Amino acid sequence: MREIIHRLRWEDRGASTAEYAVTTMAAVAFAGVLLMLLRGDEVKSILTELVRRALTVDG
């Protein structure tokens, strides 16, 4: 009986699986926020202008 209680108390085999699940959900949420930001017209215009400036040759 002592061994079973000890095993239930200290065994964390499923902990890493739960940690992976939480990390995956956080990454998906972060990707969703980035997607919403990048779909905005203001961000599109800023990025377009940045690329245009980077590709323009002064001279």
Backbone as a ProteinNet text record, in pm:
[ID]
protein_1_A
[PRIMARY]
MREIIHRLRWEDRGASTAEYAVTTMAAVAFAGVLLMLLRGDEVKSILTELVRRALTVDG
[TERTIARY]
81.8	0	86.5	193.5	284.2	346.1	380.7	443.5	346.2	221.7	121.7	102.9	93.6	78	200.5	317.7	441.1	445.4	406.9	409	309.1	189.5	87.5	129.9	200.7	243	357	452.7	575.8	589.9	505.4	517.5	454.1	526.3	474.5	487.6	454.8	466	380.8	260.9	172.1	200.1	290.3	316.3	376.9	468.7	530.9	429.8	338.3	234.2	145.5	109.1	27	103.7	232.4	313.8	321.2	335.7	336.3	203.1	95	-37.9	-56.8	-15.5	-27.7	59.6	181.3	271.2	215.9	160.3	102.3	-15.8	-101	-216.1	-171	-67	-16.1	40.3	109.8	165.4	54.5	-51.2	-164.3	-232.2	-249.1	-309.8	-222.9	-92.4	0.6	-3.4	-8.7	-17.7	-148	-256	-383.5	-378.4	-315.6	-300.9	-215.5	-105.4	-20.7	-95.6	-173.6	-251.5	-351.8	-417.8	-512.6	-441.5	-323.6	-248.9	-202	-153.3	-97.6	-204.4	-327.9	-435.9	-488.8	-450.8	-498	-437.5	-515.3	-469.6	-348.2	-346.1	-234.6	-103.4	-106.5	14.9	57.5	-39	-5.8	64.5	13.9	76.1	215.4	233.6	366.3	464.7	423.3	512.1	540.7	439.9	459.3	559.5	544.3	637.2	778.3	789.6	920.8	988.6	914.6	970.8	1006.3	919.6	944.8	1073.8	1092.4	1215.3	1338.9	1323.8	1438	1479.3	1382.6	1413.5	1444.9	1423.9	1452.1	1600.6	1657.6	1799.7	1809.1	1872.6	1894	2016.7	2004	2124	2096.3
-119.2	0	126.2	124.1	237.9	267.6	162.8	178.6	243.2	205.1	262.3	410.6	446.2	587.2	666.7	610.6	677.6	697.4	596.6	603.9	709	712	808.6	951.9	966.6	1098.7	1154.3	1072.7	1121.8	1091.5	1008.6	974.1	1084.2	1133.3	1242.5	1209.6	1087.9	1044.5	1128.7	1166.8	1243.8	1393.3	1438.4	1581.6	1639	1568.5	1622.6	1631.3	1538.4	1543	1664.9	1691.9	1809.4	1937.3	1939.8	2057.8	2081.7	1975.6	1989.9	2043.2	1995.8	2041.6	2189.7	2232.7	2374.2	2460.3	2416.5	2491.1	2499.9	2392.1	2392	2487.5	2486.3	2576.8	2722.6	2751.9	2888.4	2931.8	2842.7	2874.7	2900.1	2822	2841.7	2975.7	3009.9	3138.6	3253.9	3243.2	3347.3	3361.2	3250.5	3254.4	3321.2	3295.8	3359.2	3509.7	3554.4	3698.3	3761.2	3697.1	3749.5	3755.8	3654.5	3651.9	3766.5	3792	3903.2	4036.2	4051.8	4176.3	4194.9	4088.8	4099.4	4115.8	4083.1	4099.7	4242.7	4323.6	4461.6	4545.5	4642.3	4726.2	4810.6	4859.9	4944.3	4866.8	4746.1	4663.7	4627	4596.6	4564.8	4682.1	4801.6	4918.2	4944	4924.4	4942.7	4841.4	4715.6	4612.8	4634.3	4676.7	4704	4817.2	4922.8	5036.9	4994.5	4911.2	4863	4783	4695.3	4614.9	4704.7	4799.8	4891.2	4969.5	5020.3	5094.2	5003.9	4880.4	4788.6	4753.4	4749.7	4709.1	4826.8	4947.5	5065.9	5098.9	5123.6	5159.9	5310.8	5376.4	5521.4	5545.1	5632.9	5658.5	5717.6
0	0	0	78.5	84.4	-51.9	-121.2	-252.4	-351.6	-346.3	-437	-408.2	-281.3	-244.7	-288.2	-263.6	-304	-455.6	-530.1	-675.8	-725	-667.6	-709	-675.3	-566.9	-523.5	-606.4	-642.7	-703	-851.8	-905.8	-1047	-1130.3	-1228.5	-1311.5	-1459.9	-1494.4	-1633.3	-1727.6	-1685.7	-1771.1	-1770.6	-1684.6	-1672.4	-1800	-1860.3	-1980.8	-2095.1	-2102.1	-2205	-2183.9	-2060.3	-2030.1	-2061.4	-2032.3	-2062	-2212.2	-2289.3	-2434.9	-2485.2	-2427.2	-2469.2	-2438.8	-2320.7	-2284	-2373.8	-2400.9	-2488	-2629.2	-2678.8	-2813	-2820.3	-2720.1	-2718.8	-2711.8	-2634.8	-2627.2	-2762.2	-2830.2	-2961.9	-3063.5	-3057.4	-3148.7	-3121.4	-2995.6	-2960.5	-3008.3	-2989.2	-3033.9	-3185.8	-3256	-3402.5	-3446.3	-3375.6	-3407.3	-3389.6	-3282.4	-3259.1	-3368.9	-3404.1	-3511.4	-3643.6	-3671.3	-3794.6	-3798.9	-3687.4	-3682.5	-3703.9	-3643.5	-3660.4	-3804.3	-3864.8	-3999.7	-4106.5	-4075	-4172.6	-4175.4	-4077.8	-4072.5	-4184.5	-4234.3	-4345.3	-4307.8	-4185.3	-4142.3	-4142.8	-4092.3	-4088.2	-4230	-4316.6	-4456	-4522.9	-4500.9	-4564.2	-4508.7	-4379	-4318.9	-4377	-4385.4	-4439.6	-4587.7	-4662.1	-4805.3	-4825	-4745.9	-4755.2	-4715.3	-4614.7	-4571.3	-4679.7	-4745.3	-4854.3	-4972.5	-5004.3	-5115.3	-5092	-4970.4	-4937.3	-4945.5	-4902.1	-4903.1	-5045.6	-5137.1	-5274	-5366.5	-5318.5	-5399.5	-5393.3	-5510.8	-5517.7	-5536.7	-5441.9	-5455.9	-5541.7	-5636	-5714.3	-5839.5
[MASK]
+++++++++++++++++++++++++++++++++++++++++++++++++++++++++++

